[in-house]
C-alpha positions as a printed NumPy array, in Angstrom:
array([[  7.98 ,  -0.428,  37.149],
       [  5.413,   2.508,  37.332],
       [  7.819,   4.712,  35.357],
       [  8.087,   2.08 ,  32.698],
       [  4.487,   1.871,  32.251],
       [  3.946,   5.627,  32.053],
       [  6.689,   5.78 ,  29.52 ],
       [  5.189,   3.024,  27.347],
       [  1.674,   4.74 ,  27.612],
       [  3.31 ,   8.096,  26.437],
       [  5.12 ,   6.432,  23.672],
       [  1.913,   4.701,  22.428],
       [ -0.007,   8.025,  22.665],
       [  2.74 ,   9.784,  20.584],
       [  2.706,   7.107,  17.886],
       [ -1.148,   7.353,  17.531],
       [ -1.234,  10.958,  17.402],
       [  1.697,  11.042,  14.958],
       [ -0.225,   8.576,  12.805],
       [ -2.978,  11.293,  12.277],
       [ -0.376,  13.504,  10.637],
       [  0.86 ,  10.458,   8.655],
       [ -2.599,   9.838,   7.264],
       [ -3.041,  13.406,   6.317],
       [  0.231,  13.283,   4.468],
       [ -0.816,  10.107,   2.534],
       [ -4.107,  11.763,   1.716],
       [ -2.296,  14.749,   0.389],
       [ -0.047,  12.516,  -1.791],
       [ -2.952,  10.679,  -3.226],
       [ -4.735,  13.694,  -4.201],
       [ -1.483,  15.222,  -5.745],
       [ -0.981,  12.138,  -7.816],
       [ -4.656,  12.286,  -8.991],
       [ -4.236,  15.905, -10.062],
       [ -0.888,  15.119, -11.735],
       [ -2.516,  12.335, -13.725],
       [ -5.287,  14.519, -14.772],
       [ -2.906,  17.285, -15.787],
       [ -0.823,  14.865, -17.949],
       [ -3.959,  13.63 , -19.702],
       [ -5.011,  17.136, -20.628],
       [ -1.545,  18.052, -21.825],
       [ -1.285,  14.875, -23.964],
       [ -4.777,  15.633, -25.445],
       [ -3.831,  19.165, -26.383],
       [ -0.296,  18.135, -27.577],
       [  1.157,  21.425, -26.373],
       [  3.972,  22.505, -23.982],
       [  2.703,  24.067, -20.786],
       [  4.582,  25.489, -17.687],
       [  5.424,  23.286, -14.716],
       [  2.185,  23.064, -12.597],
       [  3.655,  24.339,  -9.331],
       [  0.639,  23.785,  -7.157],
       [  0.522,  19.968,  -7.824],
       [  4.231,  19.594,  -7.187],
       [  4.011,  21.704,  -4.115],
       [  1.05 ,  19.506,  -2.766],
       [  3.021,  16.448,  -3.461],
       [  6.024,  17.635,  -1.678],
       [  3.995,  18.702,   1.248],
       [  2.51 ,  15.163,   1.56 ],
       [  5.957,  13.53 ,   1.217],
       [  7.199,  16.023,   3.932],
       [  4.393,  15.134,   6.343],
       [  5.179,  11.301,   5.841],
       [  8.825,  11.749,   6.54 ],
       [  7.882,  13.838,   9.712],
       [  5.693,  10.989,  10.899],
       [  8.461,   8.454,  10.288],
       [ 10.847,  10.555,  12.366],
       [  8.235,  10.999,  15.062],
       [  7.802,   7.067,  15.167],
       [ 11.585,   6.701,  15.579],
       [ 11.8  ,   9.33 ,  18.137],
       [  8.947,   7.752,  20.17 ],
       [ 10.308,   4.286,  19.969],
       [ 13.849,   5.17 ,  20.978],
       [ 12.921,   7.992,  23.509],
       [ 16.096,   9.779,  22.486],
       [ 16.527,  13.344,  23.677],
       [ 18.092,  14.593,  20.521],
       [ 15.688,  12.913,  18.189],
       [ 12.637,  14.14 ,  20.213],
       [ 14.111,  17.759,  20.158],
       [ 14.616,  17.647,  16.369],
       [ 11.032,  16.207,  15.851],
       [  9.449,  18.819,  18.129],
       [ 11.28 ,  21.789,  16.331],
       [ 10.132,  20.509,  12.833],
       [  6.625,  20.184,  13.939],
       [  6.711,  23.501,  15.654],
       [  8.157,  25.251,  12.475],
       [  5.369,  23.541,  10.417],
       [  2.74 ,  24.784,  12.793],
       [  4.219,  28.438,  12.364],
       [  4.118,  28.143,   8.611],
       [  0.504,  26.83 ,   8.489],
       [ -0.486,  29.644,  10.959],
       [  1.034,  32.216,   8.806],
       [ -0.688,  30.817,   5.554],
       [ -4.04 ,  30.767,   7.395],
       [ -3.654,  34.413,   8.743],
       [ -2.654,  35.607,   5.327],
       [ -5.762,  33.91 ,   3.675],
       [ -8.273,  35.259,   6.18 ],
       [ -6.79 ,  38.854,   6.729],
       [ -5.522,  39.665,   3.332],
       [ -8.159,  40.191,   0.692],
       [ -5.742,  39.899,  -2.293],
       [ -4.014,  36.786,  -0.94 ],
       [ -4.287,  35.033,  -4.326],
       [ -1.855,  37.554,  -5.815],
       [  0.866,  36.2  ,  -3.503],
       [  1.022,  32.988,  -5.42 ],
       [  2.034,  32.595,  -8.994],
       [ -0.411,  31.624, -11.676],
       [ -1.262,  27.992, -11.875],
       [ -1.272,  26.693, -15.539],
       [ -3.054,  23.522, -14.617],
       [ -6.046,  25.294, -13.005],
       [ -5.921,  22.854, -10.187],
       [ -5.273,  25.533,  -7.742],
       [ -8.77 ,  27.088,  -8.662],
       [-10.37 ,  23.816,  -8.368],
       [ -8.978,  23.244,  -4.948],
       [-10.264,  26.703,  -3.796],
       [-13.775,  25.881,  -5.082],
       [-13.645,  22.49 ,  -3.319],
       [-12.626,  24.084,  -0.013],
       [-15.33 ,  26.781,  -0.232],
       [-18.026,  24.241,  -0.966],
       [-16.907,  21.999,   1.78 ],
       [-15.705,  24.528,   4.133],
       [-17.059,  22.826,   7.405],
       [-15.507,  19.52 ,   6.496],
       [-12.137,  21.072,   5.597],
       [-12.114,  23.243,   8.777],
       [-12.688,  20.025,  10.935],
       [ -9.861,  18.164,   9.113],
       [ -7.505,  21.165,   9.436],
       [ -8.262,  21.528,  13.215],
       [ -7.676,  17.82 ,  13.733],
       [ -4.412,  17.823,  12.031],
       [ -3.463,  21.015,  13.877],
       [ -4.57 ,  19.438,  17.274],
       [ -2.527,  16.314,  16.442],
       [  0.625,  18.348,  15.814],
       [  0.169,  20.281,  19.102],
       [ -0.464,  17.063,  21.115],
       [  2.79 ,  15.483,  19.457],
       [  4.772,  18.431,  20.707],
       [  3.378,  18.05 ,  24.265],
       [  3.709,  14.346,  24.355],
       [  7.301,  14.595,  22.938],
       [  8.223,  17.014,  25.71 ],
       [  6.764,  14.609,  28.384],
       [  8.705,  11.71 ,  26.882],
       [ 11.895,  13.733,  26.806],
       [ 11.52 ,  14.494,  30.363],
       [ 10.968,  10.864,  31.183],
       [ 14.083,   9.825,  29.096],
       [ 14.833,   6.238,  27.774],
       [ 14.293,   3.218,  29.697],
       [ 17.453,   2.664,  31.845],
       [ 16.442,  -0.565,  33.39 ],
       [ 16.74 ,  -2.514,  30.14 ],
       [ 20.306,  -1.17 ,  29.782],
       [ 21.089,  -2.505,  33.332],
       [ 19.629,  -5.827,  32.471],
       [ 21.765,  -6.056,  29.278],
       [ 24.926,  -5.083,  31.265],
       [ 24.307,  -7.936,  33.657],
       [ 23.787, -10.327,  30.95 ],
       [ 27.061,  -9.522,  29.39 ],
       [ 29.072,  -9.78 ,  32.45 ],
       [ 28.015, -13.401,  33.168],
       [ 29.53 , -15.034,  30.061],
       [ 32.881, -13.287,  30.934],
       [ 33.109, -15.396,  33.969],
       [ 32.054, -18.607,  32.556],
       [ 35.448, -19.642,  31.08 ],
       [ 37.109, -19.591,  34.424],
       [ 34.45 , -22.066,  35.635],
       [ 34.855, -24.108,  32.527],
       [ 38.621, -24.29 ,  33.   ],
       [ 38.191, -25.534,  36.584],
       [ 35.618, -28.091,  35.743],
       [ 37.68 , -29.546,  32.822],
       [ 40.599, -30.582,  35.059],
       [ 38.638, -32.974,  37.181],
       [ 39.226, -34.001,  40.868],
       [ 42.554, -35.778,  40.148],
       [ 44.147, -32.917,  38.745],
       [ 47.391, -31.691,  40.473],
       [ 49.411, -28.57 ,  39.863],
       [ 52.698, -29.017,  38.072],
       [ 54.694, -27.681,  41.235],
       [ 53.181, -30.467,  43.471],
       [ 54.202, -33.207,  40.965],
       [ 57.672, -31.925,  40.796],
       [ 57.94 , -31.874,  44.602],
       [ 56.701, -35.451,  44.835],
       [ 59.307, -36.683,  42.368],
       [ 62.124, -35.068,  44.042],
       [ 61.017, -36.546,  47.547],
       [ 60.959, -40.004,  45.828],
       [ 64.52 , -39.624,  44.523],
       [ 65.743, -38.645,  47.919],
       [ 64.297, -41.606,  49.482],
       [ 65.78 , -43.9  ,  46.948],
       [ 69.16 , -42.306,  47.304],
       [ 68.937, -42.914,  51.082],
       [ 68.021, -46.589,  50.751],
       [ 70.871, -47.191,  48.244],
       [ 73.393, -45.516,  50.651],
       [ 72.295, -47.796,  53.533],
       [ 72.494, -50.916,  51.531],
       [ 76.086, -50.259,  50.631]])
């Protein structure tokens, strides 16, 4: 009973922490869709062909990827399957490494902007200006998402150690074995108290024939 309560608490905590990453992914998708809408408005007004805005599509793909990771985390937390939890933790770990590599490159490399291709939409420059003007807020948001990702890995390891709930499997097995025995009881109840086996009826008939034969012989 105590193990089941601990497992349910860990599952709830993993889902809650994983939801933070999902909210960040939805926010990134909404921001990318807003930038894409503004970009197409500008293109339609100028009536010219421009290269593909890589920054907008990259931002949109990042948001979709975070939402998919959140869905996989909820499935892994609900099932408590070892393989699902391992895949989820590996994906989150790789994501943390990529985020750390980009952050180190931005802070240590003075010419980090040259590592990215030019953005024809200009949204990349607008995003940089937004981050610089609201650096404290963006820092707290980034740290919150990073902390949620680290906690999701820790809780996933704890849940993988606890394993799935075996007691429910035992209960389901007991439930399935009972109906298999019911037809035997039903067959016995359908015959009634006056039911006799075929062998006993044959024996009684032969016994009556013998008595009748003896009585006929005595009379003659």
